[in-house]
Amino acid sequence: MGSLNLKLEPVDLSHHINVKSKSRHPSPLKDIIKFMAYDGMISLAGGSGAGNRQLIQLAKELTEQVHAPLCEYECLLHPGNTNAWSKVVGLLCEDDDFVIVEEFTYPSAQALWIPLGIKAAPVSADAEGILATSLRELLENWDENATGGRRPRVLYLVPVGSNPTGISISAHRRKEIYAVATEFDLVIVEDDPYYFLQYPGYSPQGVDQPFKLKSTEEFLNSLTPSFLSIDTQGRVIRLESFSKTLFPGLRLGYFVANPLFTERLLRATEVETQDPAGLSQAFTLALFQQWGDDGYLTWLQKLQFQYKTRRDWLISAFYDQFTVVPAAESPVPTAQGYVACLEDKRSAKLLAIFSFTDPEAGMFVWSKFYFDDVPRFIELEGQALEDPEQAFAQELWEAMISERVLLTPGSYYHAWQGPDKMSTKARGADPRSAYFRFSFATPTREQIYEGVKRVSKVTSRFWKETI
Amino acid sequence: MGSLNLKLEPVDLSHHINVKSKSRHPSPLKDIIKFMAYDGMISLAGGSGAGNRQLIQLAKELTEQVHAPLCEYECLLHPGNTNAWSKVVGLLCEDDDFVIVEEFTYPSAQALWIPLGIKAAPVSADAEGILATSLRELLENWDENATGGRRPRVLYLVPVGSNPTGISISAHRRKEIYAVATEFDLVIVEDDPYYFLQYPGYSPQGVDQPFKLKSTEEFLNSLTPSFLSIDTQGRVIRLESFSKTLFPGLRLGYFVANPLFTERLLRATEVETQDPAGLSQAFTLALFQQWGDDGYLTWLQKLQFQYKTRRDWLISAFYDQFTVVPAAESPVPTAQGYVACLEDKRSAKLLAIFSFTDPEAGMFVWSKFYFDDVPRFIELEGQALEDPEQAFAQELWEAMISERVLLTPGSYYHAWQGPDKMSTKARGADPRSAYFRFSFATPTREQIYEGVKRVSKVTSRFWKETI
């Protein structure tokens, strides 16, 4: 009667399983496995899966230690979060459904849907994550006739260090979002590869500070509680990945979810992928055996420090190459966070180039560029193009490429609302602006400084033409 | 102008791509990869896939050496044939289609379809594989109204050492099948993990003969030409796997197909799985580097010999524990191959227990058990059950399990024709019989002998009650 057994029973969510997933049969080959284990059995029935009980056990131990879920759950291995998300869509969504996402979302998550006729129902966010009030409004006012689809039932979130925005959802906001999910019977898909990459905000004094190891307890307490940990009804499906914490291309992770969902996901696993690659499993198990109980969590603290350091390099480079001021004191006072400006020497006027928020997790800085002061943009605006913002963003991107610095265009991350909602105007996005994503995951300190210097050079050329 | 370029252009098969697959967009993130390679580029756009150009190159070299396809083709990596087949279904099939399969088929290949409403259109086989005449009849007489689906467009085959039947399709039969595929515009999916496990037929003198290495040329010439190698129109999609030749659970293989198909399969790969696991790729590359040019093919010869030896053990055990006679001389003269009988001591009558064909590839022996002489079966037949054959097969299987020997029930491999075509009668299968699959992939010689002895003991008990 250990405390592990004192879990809440999930509410009945079987109506969330889609028609195709409901009609999956168990693989008959799996029935046979239990007989293979009989004492003295000679199997002329072929081999069985090598089994992954140790890794599942490890996943459960980590889940208890880090999230201590309130509700009953199971863990099921998957070959990476891209595939995991594809299986969740196959579990929950019907063709032509809407899925609720953040306004800017990882493109592969959406490219999957386009052939299914599934569209995004985007919810806007502030620095604490998507707005629970906007989420509630979206659901309460959902119009099946106007949208052509039933009210969304799935909320897809990258709640920590979101790709591309870098935003992490605050603990308080999570509770609000969870309450709305309960009220409107949503399943929350918590795609959380960056969970352990949460770190303190940028401060000039913090740059180059040495690594200090915390106790495991202190480390875990410093992390925002996951949606899984506050779920009292079994409506959170958590996608865990070792790819971002051990190494990219490992293709190994696991679902943590309501047993109702993991059973159906297992049926899909049998026919769509089978177990993750054996070498990836063996490598991960061997590593955990060598590390011992807290070794992984110590490794994660060091990894977290690596990303904090790299974030510091990028933001320092902004301060170095631009005049960075709080948004309220900038030429665009309604912007979020900070604004990187260039000063026009003759007029002493500050020109807003881009705003950014300091990410306290992950590997991305999301930036919004302001085109009001750009003559070339104003020229394009006069040409009655369908999307002058996108046209200028493309020119700017190409100019940076000529200068040998590569950012990721924000257009890659627009929530997919269908082919009629692709332009800046049709999406209802802010006019005279566009987004770019900076990643600090791979370049060296020198490359980051030189890269930002090149961005400054290109923007200087476009923006300073004003005067 | 090397001979590699002198390939035929595939015929236009774009009408085979299904609606969903046609509407896949390329992932925008992939556009960016080409810019990362520019001289002096500083990428603040994140990492890209580690790249698998070396492995693709290796796949192409192997394909040229072993199959020398006549038509233009591309190679695309996939994480194992289960997933590869799932992607091919996603490429070619609409919901509620029919797919042509052998009469007995690997169950995971079909479990995938059941939720999609896809059904099997089975074609019967003789010792040389599925009958081209039956295939032609099926297509020519296809009745959309009676079947409720359009004429099948996809032919799925495991052409060597088929699971479960062990049958390999002869070179002559392949040409006939390919001609029908051309006439009726079929795409042939050649799922061929056992291609290199072709070996000579059983002979008592061949048992325990030592391994003799052939030249690479001689070895390759001993293998039946693949469908890929005779394809002049680009209508073969070949699924290659390293799992059966290097080790199980590697989850690494590749498609060889018309560039039209590989391009769409790549779009699915981007959103459904991404590249196969990095460790599996690195391991395979390292192995090939160490082996050198012909090392893999030498390894395959040794592996082939391993399977031949194991097949010999199983068939020898049949001869040891049963009276094995050619079908024509047996109590069931219309059977294929050989019949394992038990002699009733008092009447000196031979009782047919099961027939089998000698597999010349793979790891399975498929056996058909005859129930005419079994009192318990006749008792069940008198009980007006829906499927007395299946009921007795289940009892027989359970009796074997009690005796601690495990075979795979043939019912696992019935082509899925829908819920109304599951019983022996409804499927139009031979009455008073059922199938079991023997696998010789994993047990030792001693286990094989002991296992067959136990089968003999159990069948003896059921069959000899007659007298």
mmCIF file with all atom_site columns, C-alpha atoms in Angstrom, chain A residues 20 23-25 27-29 31-32 35-36 38-47 82-83 86 95 106-108 111-112 114-116 247 249-251 270-280 283 397 401 404-409 412-413 416 437-439 442-443 447-448 450-452 454, chain B residues 20 23-25 27-29 31-32 35-36 38-47 82-83 86 95 106-108 111-112 114-116 247 249-251 270-280 283 397 401 404-409 412-413 416 437-439 442-443 447-448 450-452 454:
data_model
loop_
_atom_site.group_PDB
_atom_site.id
_atom_site.type_symbol
_atom_site.label_atom_id
_atom_site.label_alt_id
_atom_site.label_comp_id
_atom_site.label_asym_id
_atom_site.label_entity_id
_atom_site.label_seq_id
_atom_site.pdbx_PDB_ins_code
_atom_site.Cartn_x
_atom_site.Cartn_y
_atom_site.Cartn_z
_atom_site.occupancy
_atom_site.B_iso_or_equiv
_atom_site.pdbx_formal_charge
_atom_site.auth_seq_id
_atom_site.auth_comp_id
_atom_site.auth_asym_id
_atom_site.auth_atom_id
_atom_site.pdbx_PDB_model_num
ATOM 1   C CA . LYS A 1 20  ? -10.300 4.946   -36.782 1.00 0.00 ? 20  LYS A CA 1
ATOM 2   C CA . SER A 1 23  ? -11.492 0.232   -34.588 1.00 0.00 ? 23  SER A CA 1
ATOM 3   C CA . ARG A 1 24  ? -7.874  -0.868  -34.203 1.00 0.00 ? 24  ARG A CA 1
ATOM 4   C CA . HIS A 1 25  ? -7.477  -4.546  -33.350 1.00 0.00 ? 25  HIS A CA 1
ATOM 5   C CA . SER A 1 27  ? -1.997  -7.583  -32.993 1.00 0.00 ? 27  SER A CA 1
ATOM 6   C CA . PRO A 1 28  ? -2.579  -11.329 -32.553 1.00 0.00 ? 28  PRO A CA 1
ATOM 7   C CA . LEU A 1 29  ? 1.178   -11.907 -32.534 1.00 0.00 ? 29  LEU A CA 1
ATOM 8   C CA . ASP A 1 31  ? -0.951  -12.678 -27.514 1.00 0.00 ? 31  ASP A CA 1
ATOM 9   C CA . ILE A 1 32  ? 1.659   -15.295 -28.040 1.00 0.00 ? 32  ILE A CA 1
ATOM 10  C CA . PHE A 1 35  ? 3.210   -18.133 -23.564 1.00 0.00 ? 35  PHE A CA 1
ATOM 11  C CA . MET A 1 36  ? 6.871   -17.800 -24.510 1.00 0.00 ? 36  MET A CA 1
ATOM 12  C CA . TYR A 1 38  ? 6.141   -20.348 -19.612 1.00 0.00 ? 38  TYR A CA 1
ATOM 13  C CA . ASP A 1 39  ? 8.595   -22.610 -17.771 1.00 0.00 ? 39  ASP A CA 1
ATOM 14  C CA . GLY A 1 40  ? 10.171  -25.112 -20.115 1.00 0.00 ? 40  GLY A CA 1
ATOM 15  C CA . MET A 1 41  ? 8.434   -23.733 -23.223 1.00 0.00 ? 41  MET A CA 1
ATOM 16  C CA . ILE A 1 42  ? 10.102  -24.486 -26.561 1.00 0.00 ? 42  ILE A CA 1
ATOM 17  C CA . SER A 1 43  ? 9.067   -21.752 -28.952 1.00 0.00 ? 43  SER A CA 1
ATOM 18  C CA . LEU A 1 44  ? 8.810   -22.675 -32.617 1.00 0.00 ? 44  LEU A CA 1
ATOM 19  C CA . ALA A 1 45  ? 6.713   -19.529 -32.955 1.00 0.00 ? 45  ALA A CA 1
ATOM 20  C CA . GLY A 1 46  ? 9.536   -17.129 -33.774 1.00 0.00 ? 46  GLY A CA 1
ATOM 21  C CA . GLY A 1 47  ? 11.175  -14.413 -31.760 1.00 0.00 ? 47  GLY A CA 1
ATOM 22  C CA . THR A 1 82  ? 7.614   14.115  -34.213 1.00 0.00 ? 82  THR A CA 1
ATOM 23  C CA . ASN A 1 83  ? 6.289   10.586  -34.448 1.00 0.00 ? 83  ASN A CA 1
ATOM 24  C CA . SER A 1 86  ? 1.698   12.121  -35.389 1.00 0.00 ? 86  SER A CA 1
ATOM 25  C CA . ASP A 1 95  ? -10.305 14.828  -40.694 1.00 0.00 ? 95  ASP A CA 1
ATOM 26  C CA . TYR A 1 106 ? 6.517   24.383  -34.926 1.00 0.00 ? 106 TYR A CA 1
ATOM 27  C CA . PRO A 1 107 ? 5.833   23.844  -38.648 1.00 0.00 ? 107 PRO A CA 1
ATOM 28  C CA . SER A 1 108 ? 6.259   20.051  -38.754 1.00 0.00 ? 108 SER A CA 1
ATOM 29  C CA . ALA A 1 111 ? 2.521   20.047  -41.962 1.00 0.00 ? 111 ALA A CA 1
ATOM 30  C CA . LEU A 1 112 ? 1.182   16.719  -40.748 1.00 0.00 ? 112 LEU A CA 1
ATOM 31  C CA . ILE A 1 114 ? -2.602  19.865  -43.954 1.00 0.00 ? 114 ILE A CA 1
ATOM 32  C CA . PRO A 1 115 ? -3.413  16.712  -45.972 1.00 0.00 ? 115 PRO A CA 1
ATOM 33  C CA . LEU A 1 116 ? -6.035  15.770  -43.370 1.00 0.00 ? 116 LEU A CA 1
ATOM 34  C CA . PHE A 1 247 ? 21.639  13.751  -28.195 1.00 0.00 ? 247 PHE A CA 1
ATOM 35  C CA . GLY A 1 249 ? 18.770  11.882  -33.627 1.00 0.00 ? 249 GLY A CA 1
ATOM 36  C CA . LEU A 1 250 ? 18.439  9.422   -30.717 1.00 0.00 ? 250 LEU A CA 1
ATOM 37  C CA . ARG A 1 251 ? 14.773  8.936   -31.722 1.00 0.00 ? 251 ARG A CA 1
ATOM 38  C CA . GLU A 1 270 ? 2.463   -2.165  -33.339 1.00 0.00 ? 270 GLU A CA 1
ATOM 39  C CA . VAL A 1 271 ? 1.458   -1.452  -36.923 1.00 0.00 ? 271 VAL A CA 1
ATOM 40  C CA . GLU A 1 272 ? 3.075   1.920   -37.629 1.00 0.00 ? 272 GLU A CA 1
ATOM 41  C CA . THR A 1 273 ? 6.552   1.842   -36.088 1.00 0.00 ? 273 THR A CA 1
ATOM 42  C CA . GLN A 1 274 ? 7.136   -0.988  -33.588 1.00 0.00 ? 274 GLN A CA 1
ATOM 43  C CA . ASP A 1 275 ? 9.449   -0.244  -30.631 1.00 0.00 ? 275 ASP A CA 1
ATOM 44  C CA . PRO A 1 276 ? 12.136  2.439   -30.929 1.00 0.00 ? 276 PRO A CA 1
ATOM 45  C CA . ALA A 1 277 ? 15.534  1.363   -32.278 1.00 0.00 ? 277 ALA A CA 1
ATOM 46  C CA . GLY A 1 278 ? 17.276  -1.202  -30.065 1.00 0.00 ? 278 GLY A CA 1
ATOM 47  C CA . LEU A 1 279 ? 20.627  0.619   -30.088 1.00 0.00 ? 279 LEU A CA 1
ATOM 48  C CA . SER A 1 280 ? 18.984  3.824   -28.851 1.00 0.00 ? 280 SER A CA 1
ATOM 49  C CA . PHE A 1 283 ? 22.546  3.208   -25.128 1.00 0.00 ? 283 PHE A CA 1
ATOM 50  C CA . TRP A 1 397 ? 16.119  37.622  -45.246 1.00 0.00 ? 397 TRP A CA 1
ATOM 51  C CA . ILE A 1 401 ? 21.937  35.639  -46.520 1.00 0.00 ? 401 ILE A CA 1
ATOM 52  C CA . ARG A 1 404 ? 26.222  35.469  -44.657 1.00 0.00 ? 404 ARG A CA 1
ATOM 53  C CA . VAL A 1 405 ? 23.983  35.371  -41.634 1.00 0.00 ? 405 VAL A CA 1
ATOM 54  C CA . LEU A 1 406 ? 21.003  33.060  -41.506 1.00 0.00 ? 406 LEU A CA 1
ATOM 55  C CA . LEU A 1 407 ? 17.883  33.533  -39.346 1.00 0.00 ? 407 LEU A CA 1
ATOM 56  C CA . THR A 1 408 ? 14.702  31.479  -39.595 1.00 0.00 ? 408 THR A CA 1
ATOM 57  C CA . PRO A 1 409 ? 11.798  33.401  -41.173 1.00 0.00 ? 409 PRO A CA 1
ATOM 58  C CA . TYR A 1 412 ? 7.517   29.222  -41.193 1.00 0.00 ? 412 TYR A CA 1
ATOM 59  C CA . TYR A 1 413 ? 5.683   29.242  -37.875 1.00 0.00 ? 413 TYR A CA 1
ATOM 60  C CA . TRP A 1 416 ? -2.018  26.991  -40.495 1.00 0.00 ? 416 TRP A CA 1
ATOM 61  C CA . ARG A 1 437 ? 13.768  33.395  -34.986 1.00 0.00 ? 437 ARG A CA 1
ATOM 62  C CA . PHE A 1 438 ? 17.310  33.433  -33.591 1.00 0.00 ? 438 PHE A CA 1
ATOM 63  C CA . SER A 1 439 ? 18.656  30.059  -32.419 1.00 0.00 ? 439 SER A CA 1
ATOM 64  C CA . THR A 1 442 ? 24.814  25.519  -32.098 1.00 0.00 ? 442 THR A CA 1
ATOM 65  C CA . PRO A 1 443 ? 27.021  28.557  -32.920 1.00 0.00 ? 443 PRO A CA 1
ATOM 66  C CA . GLN A 1 447 ? 29.905  33.254  -34.349 1.00 0.00 ? 447 GLN A CA 1
ATOM 67  C CA . ILE A 1 448 ? 27.005  34.658  -32.339 1.00 0.00 ? 448 ILE A CA 1
ATOM 68  C CA . GLU A 1 450 ? 29.716  38.174  -35.648 1.00 0.00 ? 450 GLU A CA 1
ATOM 69  C CA . GLY A 1 451 ? 26.251  36.992  -36.748 1.00 0.00 ? 451 GLY A CA 1
ATOM 70  C CA . VAL A 1 452 ? 24.460  39.715  -34.793 1.00 0.00 ? 452 VAL A CA 1
ATOM 71  C CA . ARG A 1 454 ? 25.943  41.246  -39.686 1.00 0.00 ? 454 ARG A CA 1
ATOM 72  C CA . LYS B 1 20  ? -3.916  13.192  -48.945 1.00 0.00 ? 20  LYS B CA 1
ATOM 73  C CA . SER B 1 23  ? -1.655  17.688  -50.744 1.00 0.00 ? 23  SER B CA 1
ATOM 74  C CA . ARG B 1 24  ? 1.441   17.378  -48.568 1.00 0.00 ? 24  ARG B CA 1
ATOM 75  C CA . HIS B 1 25  ? 3.556   20.531  -48.461 1.00 0.00 ? 25  HIS B CA 1
ATOM 76  C CA . SER B 1 27  ? 8.590   21.355  -44.818 1.00 0.00 ? 27  SER B CA 1
ATOM 77  C CA . PRO B 1 28  ? 9.781   24.989  -45.024 1.00 0.00 ? 28  PRO B CA 1
ATOM 78  C CA . LEU B 1 29  ? 12.575  24.201  -42.566 1.00 0.00 ? 29  LEU B CA 1
ATOM 79  C CA . ASP B 1 31  ? 14.578  25.005  -47.625 1.00 0.00 ? 31  ASP B CA 1
ATOM 80  C CA . ILE B 1 32  ? 16.948  26.589  -45.218 1.00 0.00 ? 32  ILE B CA 1
ATOM 81  C CA . PHE B 1 35  ? 21.862  28.087  -47.228 1.00 0.00 ? 35  PHE B CA 1
ATOM 82  C CA . MET B 1 36  ? 23.660  26.627  -44.225 1.00 0.00 ? 36  MET B CA 1
ATOM 83  C CA . TYR B 1 38  ? 27.182  28.592  -48.070 1.00 0.00 ? 38  TYR B CA 1
ATOM 84  C CA . ASP B 1 39  ? 30.824  29.584  -47.594 1.00 0.00 ? 39  ASP B CA 1
ATOM 85  C CA . GLY B 1 40  ? 31.288  31.658  -44.460 1.00 0.00 ? 40  GLY B CA 1
ATOM 86  C CA . MET B 1 41  ? 27.623  31.407  -43.423 1.00 0.00 ? 41  MET B CA 1
ATOM 87  C CA . ILE B 1 42  ? 26.894  31.958  -39.725 1.00 0.00 ? 42  ILE B CA 1
ATOM 88  C CA . SER B 1 43  ? 23.707  30.097  -38.937 1.00 0.00 ? 43  SER B CA 1
ATOM 89  C CA . LEU B 1 44  ? 21.513  31.522  -36.208 1.00 0.00 ? 44  LEU B CA 1
ATOM 90  C CA . ALA B 1 45  ? 18.758  29.388  -37.699 1.00 0.00 ? 45  ALA B CA 1
ATOM 91  C CA . GLY B 1 46  ? 19.331  26.268  -35.626 1.00 0.00 ? 46  GLY B CA 1
ATOM 92  C CA . GLY B 1 47  ? 20.775  22.890  -36.472 1.00 0.00 ? 47  GLY B CA 1
ATOM 93  C CA . THR B 1 82  ? 6.706   -1.947  -40.668 1.00 0.00 ? 82  THR B CA 1
ATOM 94  C CA . ASN B 1 83  ? 6.895   1.818   -40.878 1.00 0.00 ? 83  ASN B CA 1
ATOM 95  C CA . SER B 1 86  ? 2.623   2.138   -43.302 1.00 0.00 ? 86  SER B CA 1
ATOM 96  C CA . ASP B 1 95  ? -9.930  4.569   -47.329 1.00 0.00 ? 95  ASP B CA 1
ATOM 97  C CA . TYR B 1 106 ? 1.871   -10.983 -42.208 1.00 0.00 ? 106 TYR B CA 1
ATOM 98  C CA . PRO B 1 107 ? -0.789  -9.728  -39.767 1.00 0.00 ? 107 PRO B CA 1
ATOM 99  C CA . SER B 1 108 ? 0.782   -6.362  -38.900 1.00 0.00 ? 108 SER B CA 1
ATOM 100 C CA . ALA B 1 111 ? -3.838  -4.593  -38.860 1.00 0.00 ? 111 ALA B CA 1
ATOM 101 C CA . LEU B 1 112 ? -2.792  -1.211  -40.191 1.00 0.00 ? 112 LEU B CA 1
ATOM 102 C CA . ILE B 1 114 ? -8.532  -2.366  -40.607 1.00 0.00 ? 114 ILE B CA 1
ATOM 103 C CA . PRO B 1 115 ? -9.278  1.116   -39.183 1.00 0.00 ? 115 PRO B CA 1
ATOM 104 C CA . LEU B 1 116 ? -9.051  2.572   -42.699 1.00 0.00 ? 116 LEU B CA 1
ATOM 105 C CA . PHE B 1 247 ? 20.260  -7.365  -36.211 1.00 0.00 ? 247 PHE B CA 1
ATOM 106 C CA . GLY B 1 249 ? 15.477  -3.908  -33.692 1.00 0.00 ? 249 GLY B CA 1
ATOM 107 C CA . LEU B 1 250 ? 17.980  -1.901  -35.762 1.00 0.00 ? 250 LEU B CA 1
ATOM 108 C CA . ARG B 1 251 ? 15.018  -0.027  -37.305 1.00 0.00 ? 251 ARG B CA 1
ATOM 109 C CA . GLU B 1 270 ? 9.485   14.817  -42.449 1.00 0.00 ? 270 GLU B CA 1
ATOM 110 C CA . VAL B 1 271 ? 6.262   14.996  -40.467 1.00 0.00 ? 271 VAL B CA 1
ATOM 111 C CA . GLU B 1 272 ? 5.736   11.403  -39.349 1.00 0.00 ? 272 GLU B CA 1
ATOM 112 C CA . THR B 1 273 ? 9.112   10.021  -38.278 1.00 0.00 ? 273 THR B CA 1
ATOM 113 C CA . GLN B 1 274 ? 12.107  12.110  -39.428 1.00 0.00 ? 274 GLN B CA 1
ATOM 114 C CA . ASP B 1 275 ? 15.316  10.214  -40.277 1.00 0.00 ? 275 ASP B CA 1
ATOM 115 C CA . PRO B 1 276 ? 16.008  6.813   -38.695 1.00 0.00 ? 276 PRO B CA 1
ATOM 116 C CA . ALA B 1 277 ? 17.851  6.799   -35.363 1.00 0.00 ? 277 ALA B CA 1
ATOM 117 C CA . GLY B 1 278 ? 21.351  8.247   -35.581 1.00 0.00 ? 278 GLY B CA 1
ATOM 118 C CA . LEU B 1 279 ? 22.994  5.398   -33.674 1.00 0.00 ? 279 LEU B CA 1
ATOM 119 C CA . SER B 1 280 ? 21.529  2.832   -36.075 1.00 0.00 ? 280 SER B CA 1
ATOM 120 C CA . PHE B 1 283 ? 26.567  1.649   -36.544 1.00 0.00 ? 283 PHE B CA 1
ATOM 121 C CA . TRP B 1 397 ? -2.805  -25.205 -30.028 1.00 0.00 ? 397 TRP B CA 1
ATOM 122 C CA . ILE B 1 401 ? 1.064   -25.254 -25.060 1.00 0.00 ? 401 ILE B CA 1
ATOM 123 C CA . ARG B 1 404 ? 5.235   -26.859 -23.723 1.00 0.00 ? 404 ARG B CA 1
ATOM 124 C CA . VAL B 1 405 ? 5.680   -26.364 -27.434 1.00 0.00 ? 405 VAL B CA 1
ATOM 125 C CA . LEU B 1 406 ? 4.524   -23.188 -29.128 1.00 0.00 ? 406 LEU B CA 1
ATOM 126 C CA . LEU B 1 407 ? 3.618   -22.842 -32.820 1.00 0.00 ? 407 LEU B CA 1
ATOM 127 C CA . THR B 1 408 ? 1.994   -19.799 -34.408 1.00 0.00 ? 408 THR B CA 1
ATOM 128 C CA . PRO B 1 409 ? -1.667  -20.354 -35.322 1.00 0.00 ? 409 PRO B CA 1
ATOM 129 C CA . TYR B 1 412 ? -3.154  -14.973 -37.492 1.00 0.00 ? 412 TYR B CA 1
ATOM 130 C CA . TYR B 1 413 ? -2.286  -14.796 -41.173 1.00 0.00 ? 413 TYR B CA 1
ATOM 131 C CA . TRP B 1 416 ? -8.453  -9.630  -43.808 1.00 0.00 ? 416 TRP B CA 1
ATOM 132 C CA . ARG B 1 437 ? 3.622   -21.850 -38.738 1.00 0.00 ? 437 ARG B CA 1
ATOM 133 C CA . PHE B 1 438 ? 6.928   -23.319 -37.536 1.00 0.00 ? 438 PHE B CA 1
ATOM 134 C CA . SER B 1 439 ? 9.782   -20.828 -37.119 1.00 0.00 ? 439 SER B CA 1
ATOM 135 C CA . THR B 1 442 ? 15.810  -18.820 -32.836 1.00 0.00 ? 442 THR B CA 1
ATOM 136 C CA . PRO B 1 443 ? 15.722  -22.304 -31.199 1.00 0.00 ? 443 PRO B CA 1
ATOM 137 C CA . GLN B 1 447 ? 15.128  -27.487 -28.884 1.00 0.00 ? 447 GLN B CA 1
ATOM 138 C CA . ILE B 1 448 ? 13.939  -28.036 -32.438 1.00 0.00 ? 448 ILE B CA 1
ATOM 139 C CA . GLU B 1 450 ? 12.437  -31.778 -28.669 1.00 0.00 ? 450 GLU B CA 1
ATOM 140 C CA . GLY B 1 451 ? 9.774   -29.313 -29.876 1.00 0.00 ? 451 GLY B CA 1
ATOM 141 C CA . VAL B 1 452 ? 8.850   -31.480 -32.872 1.00 0.00 ? 452 VAL B CA 1
ATOM 142 C CA . ARG B 1 454 ? 6.212   -32.773 -28.433 1.00 0.00 ? 454 ARG B CA 1
#
